[in-house]
Tab-separated table of C-alpha atoms in Angstrom:
chain	number	residue	atom	x	y	z
A	1	MET	CA	161.684	162.311	375.162
A	2	THR	CA	161.523	165.504	376.816
A	3	HIS	CA	159.196	166.834	379.086
A	4	PRO	CA	158.804	170.519	380.708
A	5	LYS	CA	159.957	168.966	383.886
A	6	HIS	CA	163.133	167.401	382.894
A	7	ASP	CA	165.951	168.174	380.846
A	8	ARG	CA	166.873	166.352	377.910
A	9	LEU	CA	169.959	165.000	379.646
A	10	GLU	CA	167.737	162.933	382.237
A	11	CYS	CA	165.436	161.463	379.554
A	12	ARG	CA	168.478	160.398	377.601
A	13	ALA	CA	169.768	158.692	380.546
A	14	MET	CA	166.475	156.997	380.830
A	15	PHE	CA	166.558	156.022	377.015
A	16	GLU	CA	170.266	154.718	377.276
A	17	LYS	CA	169.102	151.894	379.954
A	18	LEU	CA	165.536	151.348	379.074
A	19	SER	CA	166.017	147.808	378.000
A	20	GLU	CA	167.976	146.814	381.102
A	21	TYR	CA	164.961	148.456	383.038
A	22	MET	CA	162.372	146.381	381.279
A	23	ASP	CA	164.305	143.287	381.642
A	24	GLY	CA	164.880	144.006	385.255
A	25	GLU	CA	168.497	144.101	385.238
A	26	LEU	CA	169.286	147.445	386.829
A	27	LYS	CA	169.814	147.655	390.557
A	28	GLU	CA	167.265	148.888	392.918
A	29	ASN	CA	168.326	152.395	393.081
A	30	ALA	CA	168.480	152.942	389.342
A	31	CYS	CA	164.843	151.389	388.928
A	32	THR	CA	163.747	153.742	391.457
A	33	ARG	CA	165.243	156.613	389.559
A	34	PHE	CA	163.300	155.265	386.375
A	35	ASP	CA	159.958	155.247	388.317
A	36	GLU	CA	160.390	158.618	389.679
A	37	HIS	CA	161.185	159.905	386.207
A	38	PHE	CA	158.058	158.374	384.789
A	39	ARG	CA	155.720	159.644	387.259
A	40	ASP	CA	156.520	163.057	385.809
A	41	CYS	CA	157.319	162.369	382.193
A	42	PRO	CA	154.304	161.131	380.131
A	43	ARG	CA	156.150	161.114	377.019
A	44	CYS	CA	158.667	158.676	378.263
A	45	VAL	CA	155.983	156.647	379.747
A	46	GLU	CA	154.441	156.475	376.185
A	47	PHE	CA	157.832	155.458	374.774
A	48	VAL	CA	158.345	152.558	377.272
A	49	GLU	CA	154.746	151.458	376.371
A	50	GLN	CA	155.677	151.179	372.620
A	51	MET	CA	158.979	149.434	373.549
A	52	ARG	CA	156.945	146.894	375.471
A	53	ARG	CA	154.435	146.238	372.815
A	54	ALA	CA	157.334	145.999	370.261
A	55	VAL	CA	159.088	143.393	372.545
A	56	LYS	CA	155.867	141.367	373.168
A	57	LEU	CA	155.103	141.293	369.400
A	58	VAL	CA	158.566	140.016	368.669
A	59	GLU	CA	158.222	137.408	371.532
A	60	ASP	CA	154.927	136.149	369.999
A	61	MET	CA	156.174	135.622	366.506
A	62	PRO	CA	155.313	132.080	365.210
A	63	CYS	CA	158.299	129.876	364.416
A	64	PRO	CA	158.688	128.667	361.014
A	65	ARG	CA	158.288	124.756	360.922
A	66	LEU	CA	161.019	122.500	359.689
A	67	PRO	CA	159.767	121.180	356.533
A	68	ASP	CA	158.472	117.699	356.563
A	69	ASP	CA	160.830	116.633	353.606
A	70	LEU	CA	163.853	117.782	355.433
A	71	ARG	CA	162.737	116.233	358.470
A	72	ARG	CA	162.531	112.962	356.742
A	73	SER	CA	165.958	113.461	354.953
A	74	LEU	CA	167.582	114.233	358.230
A	75	ILE	CA	166.439	111.255	359.915
A	76	ALA	CA	167.505	109.080	356.993
A	77	ALA	CA	170.848	110.791	357.104
A	78	ALA	CA	171.256	110.182	360.969
A	79	GLU	CA	170.211	106.538	360.446
A	80	SER	CA	172.840	106.172	357.674
A	81	MET	CA	175.354	107.540	360.280
A	82	ASP	CA	174.400	104.833	362.896
A	83	ASP	CA	174.929	102.228	359.927
A	84	HIS	CA	178.154	103.611	359.287
A	85	PRO	CA	179.288	105.538	362.216
A	86	ASP	CA	182.887	106.103	360.711
A	87	SER	CA	181.755	107.809	357.524
A	88	SER	CA	180.869	110.921	359.394
B	1	MET	CA	160.785	114.506	378.192
B	2	ASP	CA	163.254	117.127	379.796
B	3	ASP	CA	166.685	117.847	378.471
B	4	ALA	CA	168.217	115.671	380.869
B	5	GLU	CA	166.228	112.567	379.839
B	6	LEU	CA	166.558	113.590	376.130
B	7	LEU	CA	170.310	113.538	376.589
B	8	THR	CA	170.092	110.406	378.345
B	9	LYS	CA	168.401	108.948	375.464
B	10	ILE	CA	170.960	110.361	372.712
B	11	ARG	CA	173.910	108.970	374.893
B	12	ALA	CA	172.334	105.693	375.084
B	13	ASP	CA	171.766	105.426	371.531
B	14	GLU	CA	167.973	104.569	372.198
B	15	PRO	CA	165.888	104.001	369.265
B	16	GLY	CA	163.979	107.456	368.395
B	17	ALA	CA	166.715	109.435	369.984
B	18	PHE	CA	167.337	111.597	366.982
B	19	GLU	CA	163.691	111.825	366.264
B	20	ALA	CA	163.069	113.232	369.540
B	21	PHE	CA	166.178	115.639	369.254
B	22	VAL	CA	164.429	116.956	365.962
B	23	ASP	CA	161.195	117.121	367.565
B	24	ARG	CA	162.714	119.315	370.489
B	25	PHE	CA	164.815	121.506	368.269
B	26	GLY	CA	164.187	121.181	364.587
B	27	ASP	CA	161.494	123.965	364.264
B	28	ARG	CA	163.516	126.198	366.403
B	29	ILE	CA	166.846	125.821	364.505
B	30	TYR	CA	165.042	126.058	361.093
B	31	GLY	CA	163.310	129.189	362.215
B	32	PHE	CA	166.700	130.720	363.541
B	33	GLY	CA	168.328	129.811	360.053
B	34	VAL	CA	165.254	131.426	358.196
B	35	ARG	CA	165.368	134.534	360.034
B	36	MET	CA	169.185	134.703	360.024
B	37	CYS	CA	169.835	133.705	356.604
B	38	GLY	CA	166.853	134.914	355.051
B	39	GLU	CA	166.840	132.353	352.062
B	40	ARG	CA	165.093	129.246	352.723
B	41	GLU	CA	167.635	127.221	350.988
B	42	ASP	CA	170.260	128.505	353.346
B	43	ALA	CA	167.939	127.922	356.239
B	44	ARG	CA	167.695	124.082	355.122
B	45	ASP	CA	171.296	123.761	355.004
B	46	VAL	CA	171.953	125.555	358.402
B	47	ALA	CA	169.109	123.209	359.958
B	48	GLN	CA	170.754	120.031	358.205
B	49	ASP	CA	174.142	120.716	359.120
B	50	THR	CA	173.379	121.857	362.784
B	51	LEU	CA	171.092	119.111	363.713
B	52	LEU	CA	173.340	116.307	362.525
B	53	GLN	CA	176.542	117.999	363.954
B	54	ALA	CA	175.096	118.657	367.196
B	55	TYR	CA	173.480	115.328	367.348
B	56	ARG	CA	176.898	113.765	366.840
B	57	SER	CA	178.738	115.847	369.372
B	58	LEU	CA	175.894	115.785	372.112
B	59	LYS	CA	177.073	112.470	373.576
B	60	LYS	CA	180.082	114.410	374.908
B	61	LEU	CA	178.021	117.197	376.561
B	62	LYS	CA	178.446	116.810	380.292
B	63	HIS	CA	175.812	119.134	381.611
B	64	PRO	CA	172.261	118.653	380.236
B	65	GLU	CA	171.239	121.926	381.577
B	66	ALA	CA	173.511	123.462	378.889
B	67	LEU	CA	171.893	121.408	376.078
B	68	LYS	CA	169.810	124.259	374.533
B	69	SER	CA	172.737	126.770	374.797
B	70	TRP	CA	175.048	124.224	373.147
B	71	VAL	CA	172.550	123.636	370.412
B	72	PHE	CA	172.184	127.683	369.827
B	73	ARG	CA	175.849	128.077	369.861
B	74	VAL	CA	176.138	125.471	367.045
B	75	VAL	CA	173.410	127.185	364.875
B	76	SER	CA	174.682	130.514	365.568
B	77	ASN	CA	178.113	129.612	364.372
B	78	ALA	CA	176.628	127.978	361.215
B	79	CYS	CA	174.573	131.113	360.481
B	80	LEU	CA	177.646	133.338	360.875
B	81	MET	CA	179.712	130.779	358.446
B	82	LYS	CA	176.751	131.181	355.909
B	83	ARG	CA	177.023	135.165	356.252
B	84	ARG	CA	180.707	135.135	355.695
B	85	LYS	CA	180.214	132.939	352.465
B	86	GLY	CA	177.603	135.542	351.438
B	87	ASN	CA	177.903	139.527	351.115
B	88	TYR	CA	180.394	140.699	353.726
B	89	GLN	CA	178.710	142.979	356.262
B	90	THR	CA	180.836	144.492	359.171
B	91	ASN	CA	179.369	144.413	362.689
B	92	ARG	CA	179.399	148.237	362.855
B	93	GLU	CA	177.626	149.496	366.086
B	94	ILE	CA	174.838	152.070	365.561
B	95	SER	CA	175.094	155.154	367.539
B	96	LEU	CA	172.369	155.538	370.050
B	97	ASP	CA	172.015	159.109	368.880
B	98	ASP	CA	170.953	157.821	365.568
B	99	LEU	CA	168.061	155.877	367.311
B	100	MET	CA	166.946	158.690	369.630
B	101	PRO	CA	163.350	159.427	368.592
B	102	GLY	CA	162.784	163.110	367.096
B	103	GLU	CA	161.343	165.794	369.465
B	104	GLY	CA	158.317	165.932	367.505
B	105	GLU	CA	157.551	162.217	367.381
B	106	ASP	CA	154.141	161.092	368.537
B	107	PHE	CA	154.391	158.083	370.853
B	108	SER	CA	150.783	157.652	371.326
B	109	SER	CA	150.525	156.138	367.860
B	110	ARG	CA	149.285	152.674	368.554
B	111	ILE	CA	151.693	149.839	368.052
B	112	PRO	CA	148.989	146.999	368.068
B	113	ASP	CA	148.342	145.709	371.803
B	114	PRO	CA	149.445	141.925	371.621
B	115	GLY	CA	147.358	141.185	374.611
B	116	LEU	CA	144.172	142.022	372.675
B	117	GLY	CA	142.669	138.432	371.975
B	118	ALA	CA	139.867	139.928	369.950
B	119	GLU	CA	142.258	141.205	367.210
B	120	GLU	CA	140.847	140.306	364.078
B	121	GLU	CA	142.986	137.687	361.932
B	122	LEU	CA	143.771	140.182	359.153
B	123	VAL	CA	145.060	142.743	361.478
B	124	ARG	CA	146.952	140.224	363.238
B	125	SER	CA	148.463	138.789	359.887
B	126	GLU	CA	149.392	142.333	358.898
B	127	THR	CA	150.981	142.918	362.269
B	128	ARG	CA	152.987	139.885	361.977
B	129	GLU	CA	154.198	140.766	358.680
B	130	ALA	CA	155.243	144.312	359.966
B	131	VAL	CA	157.181	142.736	362.876
B	132	ARG	CA	158.740	140.335	360.342
B	133	ALA	CA	159.737	142.900	358.079
B	134	ALA	CA	161.259	145.115	361.006
B	135	ILE	CA	163.221	142.174	362.153
B	136	ASP	CA	164.493	141.522	358.796
B	137	LEU	CA	165.716	145.078	358.454
B	138	LEU	CA	168.068	144.737	361.716
B	139	PRO	CA	171.761	144.113	361.011
B	140	PRO	CA	172.366	140.643	361.365
B	141	HIS	CA	174.585	140.909	364.485
B	142	TYR	CA	171.600	142.906	366.047
B	143	ARG	CA	169.120	140.399	364.770
B	144	MET	CA	170.913	137.503	366.260
B	145	VAL	CA	171.005	139.032	369.651
B	146	LEU	CA	167.452	139.781	369.563
B	147	MET	CA	166.459	136.422	368.511
B	148	LEU	CA	168.188	134.781	371.246
B	149	ARG	CA	167.040	137.015	373.980
B	150	ASP	CA	163.490	137.767	372.841
B	151	MET	CA	162.305	134.771	370.885
B	152	GLU	CA	164.464	131.968	372.510
B	153	HIS	CA	164.429	133.489	375.963
B	154	PHE	CA	168.088	133.227	376.715
B	155	SER	CA	169.490	135.293	379.466
B	156	THR	CA	171.955	138.093	378.918
B	157	ARG	CA	174.695	135.815	380.326
B	158	GLU	CA	173.720	132.711	378.315
B	159	THR	CA	173.387	134.858	374.957
B	160	ALA	CA	176.959	136.278	375.783
B	161	GLU	CA	178.198	132.936	376.368
B	162	ILE	CA	176.451	131.444	373.097
B	163	LEU	CA	178.045	134.421	370.866
B	164	ASP	CA	181.268	134.549	372.871
B	165	LEU	CA	180.687	138.271	373.470
B	166	PRO	CA	180.899	140.381	376.587
B	167	GLN	CA	177.373	140.723	378.276
B	168	SER	CA	177.776	144.667	377.976
B	169	THR	CA	177.724	144.046	374.158
B	170	VAL	CA	174.746	141.703	374.237
B	171	LYS	CA	172.917	144.516	376.272
B	172	MET	CA	173.732	147.267	373.814
B	173	ARG	CA	172.958	145.343	370.793
B	174	LEU	CA	169.531	143.954	372.351
B	175	HIS	CA	168.657	147.508	373.315
B	176	ARG	CA	169.431	149.009	369.646
B	177	ALA	CA	167.634	146.167	368.139
B	178	ARG	CA	164.538	146.822	370.032
B	179	LEU	CA	164.664	150.488	369.361
B	180	MET	CA	164.772	149.744	365.586
B	181	VAL	CA	161.992	147.403	365.801
B	182	ARG	CA	159.773	149.792	367.651
B	183	SER	CA	160.622	152.636	365.422
B	184	GLU	CA	159.722	150.538	362.302
B	185	LEU	CA	156.549	149.438	363.814
B	186	ALA	CA	155.594	152.795	364.868
B	187	GLY	CA	156.280	154.053	361.321
B	188	ALA	CA	154.260	151.310	359.924
B	189	VAL	CA	151.114	152.157	361.913
B	190	THR	CA	151.438	155.760	361.556
B	191	GLY	CA	152.106	155.530	357.682
B	192	GLY	CA	155.830	155.823	357.889
B	193	GLY	CA	157.970	158.405	359.516
B	194	GLN	CA	157.233	161.454	361.110
B	195	PRO	CA	156.961	165.104	359.817
């Protein structure tokens, strides 16, 4: 993630805290350091963009549906528990 | 119906309370089980055990706002128990150095933009398959944090409470999980790996 204007240590410092930056969990002065770094480091900007897309794709994954037969058997089991509350 | 109303219905043993509970959490608990346990049969066991166990115990829950966290604490524990019965895997943390991208890696390669609505169905389907594979490749203790944070949208604090971990560990595992998913997706798009 290095850029001629920056040494590897600065890019690495960004790399370590990137998720916290993306999630808004850093203090304001730390965010400012990130923003300043990104103004001069296009490779880090590209990397952040890839990270944002990866996170969004994970967020957008559809949830598998509870199978209908399992739903029916669960409801039957719950009704049976209601009929025999001490059997559970 | 919000969580407070659902909890009131459950506590009062109202007709249809369990169905409402399954409607609210059934898909999400099953989906969590599928992604954590892999095997559909294991996921069925997890969903069955979790939904019934959670429902039985919910009447004791004092704070409606804790409902979702509490349900996911139960399902997380059920998944961990399944893991312990299966192959033992340690919760070894992966070094950040191992996840640093190489100097020559090209970050301009396009991970598909999720915001592009015009994406063709085939591309969308292939992308989802790549994301699913990337998530499946994660070590389970990283996958669980990623799912709670990025799929279930729990906060860092809530995730830490659900998993009984320090917040710093949640942050560390989430970041590594995201880095690994990014790396897999970038590799999938560019044809796998860098020169």
